[in-house]
Coordinates of C-alpha atoms and ligand atoms in Angstrom, one line a residue:
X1 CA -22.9 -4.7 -9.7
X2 CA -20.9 -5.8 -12.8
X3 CA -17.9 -3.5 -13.7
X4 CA -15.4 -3.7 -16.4
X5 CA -12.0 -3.4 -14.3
X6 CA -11.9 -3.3 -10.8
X7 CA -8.7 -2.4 -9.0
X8 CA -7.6 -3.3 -5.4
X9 CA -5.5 -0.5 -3.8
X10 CA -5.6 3.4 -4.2
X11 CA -2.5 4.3 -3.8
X12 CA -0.6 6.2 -6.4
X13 CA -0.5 2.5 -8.9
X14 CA -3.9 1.9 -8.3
X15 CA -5.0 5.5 -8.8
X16 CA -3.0 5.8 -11.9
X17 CA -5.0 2.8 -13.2
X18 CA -8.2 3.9 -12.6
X19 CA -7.2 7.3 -14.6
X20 CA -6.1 5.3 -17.8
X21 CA -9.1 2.5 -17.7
X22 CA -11.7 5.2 -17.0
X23 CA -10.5 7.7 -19.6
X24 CA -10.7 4.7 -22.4
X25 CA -14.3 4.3 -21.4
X26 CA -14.0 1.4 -19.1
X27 CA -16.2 1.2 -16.0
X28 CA -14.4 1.1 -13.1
X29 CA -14.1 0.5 -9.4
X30 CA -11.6 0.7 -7.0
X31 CA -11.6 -0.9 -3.6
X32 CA -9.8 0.8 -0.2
X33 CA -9.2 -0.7 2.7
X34 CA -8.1 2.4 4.6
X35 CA -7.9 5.4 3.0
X36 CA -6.9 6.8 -0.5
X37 CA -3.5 7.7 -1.1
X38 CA -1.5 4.6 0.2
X39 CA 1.8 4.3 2.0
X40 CA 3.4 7.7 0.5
X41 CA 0.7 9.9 2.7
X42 CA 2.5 10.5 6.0
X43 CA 5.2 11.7 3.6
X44 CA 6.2 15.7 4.5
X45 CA 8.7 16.0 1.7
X46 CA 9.2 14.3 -1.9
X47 CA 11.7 15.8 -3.7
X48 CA 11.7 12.9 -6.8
X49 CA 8.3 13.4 -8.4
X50 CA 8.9 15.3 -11.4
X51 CA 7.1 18.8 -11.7
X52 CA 5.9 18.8 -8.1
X53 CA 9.2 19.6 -6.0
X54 CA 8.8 19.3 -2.0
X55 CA 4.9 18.4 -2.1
X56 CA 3.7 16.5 0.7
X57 CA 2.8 12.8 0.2
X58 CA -1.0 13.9 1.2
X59 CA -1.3 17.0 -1.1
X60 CA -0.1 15.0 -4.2
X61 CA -2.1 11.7 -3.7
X62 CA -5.3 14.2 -2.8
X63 CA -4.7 15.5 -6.6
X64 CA -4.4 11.6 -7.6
X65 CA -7.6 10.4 -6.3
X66 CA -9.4 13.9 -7.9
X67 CA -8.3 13.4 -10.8
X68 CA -9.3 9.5 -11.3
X69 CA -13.0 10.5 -9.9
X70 CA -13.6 13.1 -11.5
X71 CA -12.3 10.6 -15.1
X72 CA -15.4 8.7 -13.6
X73 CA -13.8 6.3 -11.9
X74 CA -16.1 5.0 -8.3
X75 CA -14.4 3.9 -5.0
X76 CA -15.3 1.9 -2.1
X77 CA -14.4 2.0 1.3
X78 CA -13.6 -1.9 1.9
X79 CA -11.5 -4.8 2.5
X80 CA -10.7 -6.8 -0.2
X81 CA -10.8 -10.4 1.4
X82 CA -10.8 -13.1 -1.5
X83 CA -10.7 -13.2 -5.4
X84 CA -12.5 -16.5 -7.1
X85 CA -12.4 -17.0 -10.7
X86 CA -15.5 -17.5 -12.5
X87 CA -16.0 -19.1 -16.2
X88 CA -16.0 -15.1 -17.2
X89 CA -14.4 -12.9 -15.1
X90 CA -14.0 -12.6 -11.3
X91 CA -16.1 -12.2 -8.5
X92 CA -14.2 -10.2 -6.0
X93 CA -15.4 -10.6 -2.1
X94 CA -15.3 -8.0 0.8
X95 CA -16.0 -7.9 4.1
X96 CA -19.6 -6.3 3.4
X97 CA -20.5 -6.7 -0.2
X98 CA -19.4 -9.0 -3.4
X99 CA -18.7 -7.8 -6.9
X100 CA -18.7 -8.9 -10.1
X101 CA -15.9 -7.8 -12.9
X102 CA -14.2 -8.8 -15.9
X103 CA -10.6 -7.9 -15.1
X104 CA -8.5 -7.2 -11.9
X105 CA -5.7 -4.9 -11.2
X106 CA -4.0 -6.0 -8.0
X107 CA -1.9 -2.6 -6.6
X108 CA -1.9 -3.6 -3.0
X109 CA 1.6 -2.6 -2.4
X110 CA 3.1 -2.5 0.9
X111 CA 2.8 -2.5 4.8
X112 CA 4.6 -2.4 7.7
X113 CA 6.4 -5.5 8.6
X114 CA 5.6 -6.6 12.1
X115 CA 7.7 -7.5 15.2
X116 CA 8.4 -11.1 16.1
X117 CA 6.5 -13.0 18.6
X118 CA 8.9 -12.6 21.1
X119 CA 9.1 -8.9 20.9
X120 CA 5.2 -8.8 20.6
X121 CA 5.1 -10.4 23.5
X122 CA 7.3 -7.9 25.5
X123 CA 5.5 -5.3 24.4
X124 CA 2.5 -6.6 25.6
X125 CA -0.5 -3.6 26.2
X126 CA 2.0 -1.1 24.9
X127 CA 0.7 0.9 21.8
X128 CA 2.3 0.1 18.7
X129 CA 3.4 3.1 15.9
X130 CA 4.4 2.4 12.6
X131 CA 4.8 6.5 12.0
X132 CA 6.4 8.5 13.9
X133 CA 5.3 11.4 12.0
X134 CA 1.5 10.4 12.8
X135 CA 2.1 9.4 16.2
X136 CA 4.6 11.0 18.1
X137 CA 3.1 13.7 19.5
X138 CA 1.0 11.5 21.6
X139 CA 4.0 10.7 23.8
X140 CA 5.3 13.9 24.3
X141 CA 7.7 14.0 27.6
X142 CA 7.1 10.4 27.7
X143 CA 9.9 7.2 26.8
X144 CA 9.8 5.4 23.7
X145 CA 11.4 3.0 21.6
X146 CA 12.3 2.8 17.8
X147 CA 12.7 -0.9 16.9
X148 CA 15.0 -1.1 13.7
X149 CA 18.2 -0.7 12.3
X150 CA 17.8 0.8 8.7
X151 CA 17.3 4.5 8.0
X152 CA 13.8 4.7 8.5
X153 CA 14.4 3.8 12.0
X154 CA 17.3 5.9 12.3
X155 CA 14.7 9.1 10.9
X156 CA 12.0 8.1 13.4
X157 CA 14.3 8.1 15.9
X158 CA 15.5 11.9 15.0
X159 CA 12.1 12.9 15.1
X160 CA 11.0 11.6 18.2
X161 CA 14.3 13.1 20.0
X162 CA 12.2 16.3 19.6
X163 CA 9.2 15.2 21.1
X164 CA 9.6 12.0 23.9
X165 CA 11.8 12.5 27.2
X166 CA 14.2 9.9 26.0
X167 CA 14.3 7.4 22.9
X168 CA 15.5 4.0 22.8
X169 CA 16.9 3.1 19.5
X170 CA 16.9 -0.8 19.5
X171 CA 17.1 -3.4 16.9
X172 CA 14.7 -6.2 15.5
X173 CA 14.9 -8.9 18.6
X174 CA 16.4 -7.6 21.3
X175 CA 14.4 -7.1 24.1
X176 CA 11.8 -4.2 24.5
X177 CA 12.5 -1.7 27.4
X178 CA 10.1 -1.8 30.5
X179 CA 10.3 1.8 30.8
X180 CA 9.2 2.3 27.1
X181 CA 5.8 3.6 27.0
X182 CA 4.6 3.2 23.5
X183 CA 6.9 1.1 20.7
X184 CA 7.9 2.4 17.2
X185 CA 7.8 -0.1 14.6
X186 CA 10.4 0.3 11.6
X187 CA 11.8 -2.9 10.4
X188 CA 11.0 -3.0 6.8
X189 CA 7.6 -3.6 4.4
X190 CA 6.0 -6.7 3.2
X191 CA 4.0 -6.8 0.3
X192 CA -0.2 -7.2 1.1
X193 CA -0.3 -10.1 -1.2
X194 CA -0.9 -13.1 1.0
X195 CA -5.0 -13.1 0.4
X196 CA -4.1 -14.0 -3.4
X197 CA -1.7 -16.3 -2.9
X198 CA -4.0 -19.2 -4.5
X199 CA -4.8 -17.2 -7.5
X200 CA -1.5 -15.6 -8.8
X201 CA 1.9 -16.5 -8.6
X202 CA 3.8 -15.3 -5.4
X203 CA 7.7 -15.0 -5.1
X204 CA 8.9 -16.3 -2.3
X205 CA 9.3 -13.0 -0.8
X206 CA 5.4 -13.0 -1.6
X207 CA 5.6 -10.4 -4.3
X208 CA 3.2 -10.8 -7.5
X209 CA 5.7 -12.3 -10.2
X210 CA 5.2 -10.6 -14.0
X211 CA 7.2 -8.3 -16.1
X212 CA 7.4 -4.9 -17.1
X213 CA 4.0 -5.9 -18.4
X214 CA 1.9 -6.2 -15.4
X215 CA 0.5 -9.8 -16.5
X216 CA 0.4 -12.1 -13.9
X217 CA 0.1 -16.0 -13.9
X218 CA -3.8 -15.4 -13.7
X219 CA -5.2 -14.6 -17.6
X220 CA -7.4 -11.1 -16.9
X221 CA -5.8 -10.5 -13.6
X222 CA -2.5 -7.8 -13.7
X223 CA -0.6 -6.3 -10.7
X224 CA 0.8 -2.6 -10.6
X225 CA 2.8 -0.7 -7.7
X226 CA 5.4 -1.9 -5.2
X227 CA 3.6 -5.1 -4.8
X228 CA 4.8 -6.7 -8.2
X229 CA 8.6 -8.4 -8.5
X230 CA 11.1 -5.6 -9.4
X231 CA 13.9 -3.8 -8.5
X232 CA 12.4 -0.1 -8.4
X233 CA 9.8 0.6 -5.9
X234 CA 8.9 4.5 -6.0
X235 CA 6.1 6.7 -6.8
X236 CA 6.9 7.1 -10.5
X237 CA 7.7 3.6 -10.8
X238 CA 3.9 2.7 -9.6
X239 CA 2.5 5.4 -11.5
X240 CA 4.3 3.8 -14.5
X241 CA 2.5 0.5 -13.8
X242 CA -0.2 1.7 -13.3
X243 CA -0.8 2.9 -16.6
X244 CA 0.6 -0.5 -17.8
X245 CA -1.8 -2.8 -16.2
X246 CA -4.3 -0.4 -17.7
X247 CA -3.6 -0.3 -21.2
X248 CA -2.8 -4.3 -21.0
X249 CA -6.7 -4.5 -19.2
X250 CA -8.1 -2.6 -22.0
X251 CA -6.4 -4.7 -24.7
X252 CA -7.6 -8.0 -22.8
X253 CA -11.0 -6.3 -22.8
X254 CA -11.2 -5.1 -26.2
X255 CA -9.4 -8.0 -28.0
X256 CA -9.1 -11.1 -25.5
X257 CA -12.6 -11.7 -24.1
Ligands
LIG301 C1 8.2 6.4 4.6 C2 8.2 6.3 3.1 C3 8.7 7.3 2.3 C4 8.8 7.2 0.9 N1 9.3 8.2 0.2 C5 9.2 8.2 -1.2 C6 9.7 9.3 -1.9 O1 10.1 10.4 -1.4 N2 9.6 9.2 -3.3 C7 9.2 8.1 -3.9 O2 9.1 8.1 -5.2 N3 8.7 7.0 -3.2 C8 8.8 7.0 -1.8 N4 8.3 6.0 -1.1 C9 7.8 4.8 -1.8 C10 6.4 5.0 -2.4 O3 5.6 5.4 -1.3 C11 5.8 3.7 -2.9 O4 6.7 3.2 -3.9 C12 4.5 3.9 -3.6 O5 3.6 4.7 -2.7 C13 3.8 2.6 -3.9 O6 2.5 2.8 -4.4 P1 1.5 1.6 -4.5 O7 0.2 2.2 -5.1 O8 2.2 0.5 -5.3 O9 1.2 1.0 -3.1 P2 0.6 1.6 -1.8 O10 0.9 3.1 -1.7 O11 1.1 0.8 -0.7 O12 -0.9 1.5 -1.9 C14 -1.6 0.2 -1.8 C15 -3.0 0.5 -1.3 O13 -3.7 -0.8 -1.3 C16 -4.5 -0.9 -0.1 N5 -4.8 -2.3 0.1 C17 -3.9 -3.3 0.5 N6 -4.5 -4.4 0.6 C18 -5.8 -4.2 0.3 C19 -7.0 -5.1 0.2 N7 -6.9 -6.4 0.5 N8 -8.2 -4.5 -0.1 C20 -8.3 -3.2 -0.4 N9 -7.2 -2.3 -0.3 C21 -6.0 -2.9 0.0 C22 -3.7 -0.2 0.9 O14 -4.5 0.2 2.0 C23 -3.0 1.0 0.2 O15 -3.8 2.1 0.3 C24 8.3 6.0 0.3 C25 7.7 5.0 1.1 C26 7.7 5.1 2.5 C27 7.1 4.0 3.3

């Protein structure tokens, strides 16, 4: 199937693209690899996004994704795995099908940096958490450990004071409790860029490098959300991309190719 734009990532840059492209008539498709709404969902309380004050991360992105349907936008369920240029356009590959489409919005963003070897290694059949939030009440009455010294660690660890028999707060490195019966995770995000490496310019933190424009090194291929270079990364800031990458894809569409 042939679409105009398609966009990888629905989360609230992604999403916010697939609102502008479809209302200007574009055919579009976004592609998931887990579930709509991106890294904001296990969110309880945002207090910054204007005109919605103390919604949860779930309830907002819901209103996101039903919004950019309902504009006509389609989405699929899938893992994008590669991105080859063709002499017009792109074919974009995924674990169970292949597309065709003239212009690509990367809005991958973020997820959960992992633990070194060693510490992998001490954790061994252990469950791994990155979300306290989602998690926690599995190991009610039962040790765990927070791994990580910023304050998303230091949160976690609040949280799970309520809920485990006794927390461990360590930090990235030092050696895993034996005791510790399942291992929270918060040392930081990466950005999900590393499978387009080869066809857009990476920093060397492996961010997507363009401007306030969203146009990366690649001509028809633009980035949106917390996986493009900046110094901002919040909601408003990838809904502002978003619509960026959008109106920049319709130009290229309409006056480029
Ligand atoms: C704990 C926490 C609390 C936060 N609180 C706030 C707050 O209160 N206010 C605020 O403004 N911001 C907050 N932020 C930041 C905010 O969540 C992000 O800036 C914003 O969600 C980024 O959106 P995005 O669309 O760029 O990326 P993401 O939300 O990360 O979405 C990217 C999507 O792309 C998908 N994806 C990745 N790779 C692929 C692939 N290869 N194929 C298909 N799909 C793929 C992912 O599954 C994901 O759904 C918070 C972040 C965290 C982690």
């Amino acid at each position: 199937m042939n679409y105009d734009v398609i966009i990888v990532g629905a989360g609230m840059a992604g999403l916010s693209a697939a609102i502008y492209a479809s209302r200007a008539g574009k055919s579009v498709l976004v592609l998931e690899s887990v579930v709509q709404g991106g890294q904001i969902i296990n969110t309880i309380n945002i207090e910054n996004w204007p005109g919605d004050f103390r919604v949860s991360g779930a309830e907002l992105m819901q209103k996101v994704y039903k919004q950019a349907m309902e504009l006509g936008a389609k989405i699929e369920f899938e893992d994008v795995e590669k991105i080859e240029k063709l002499a017009k356009g792109f074919k974009v590959i995924t674990e169970d099908d292949e597309y065709e489409t003239k212009v690509v919005i990367l809005a991958v963003g973020a997820e959960p940096r992992k633990l070194s070897k060693k510490q992998t290694d001490d954790v061994g059949k252990r469950p791994i958490s990155y979300c306290a939030t989602c998690d926690g009440a599995l190991y009610k009455g039962r040790p765990v450990v927070v791994v990580g010294s910023g304050n998303t660690a230091k949160h976690e660890t609040e949280y799970l004071k309520n809920i485990a028999s006794k927390v461990y707060h360590i930090h990235h490195d030092d050696p895993i409790p034996k005791d510790a019966e399942a291992v929270f995770v918060a040392i930081g995000r990466v950005p999900a860029t590393k499978k387009f490496a080869g066809l857009v310019n990476l920093d060397k933190n492996g961010y997507v490098v363009a401007g306030e424009d969203c146009i990366t090194s690649c001509s028809g291929i633009f980035v949106a959300g917390d996986c493009r270079t900046k110094n901002t990364r919040q909601l408003v800031t990838a809904a502002a991309d978003g619509a960026i990458a959008a109106e920049e894809a319709i130009h290229f569409l309409d006056n480029v190719i």
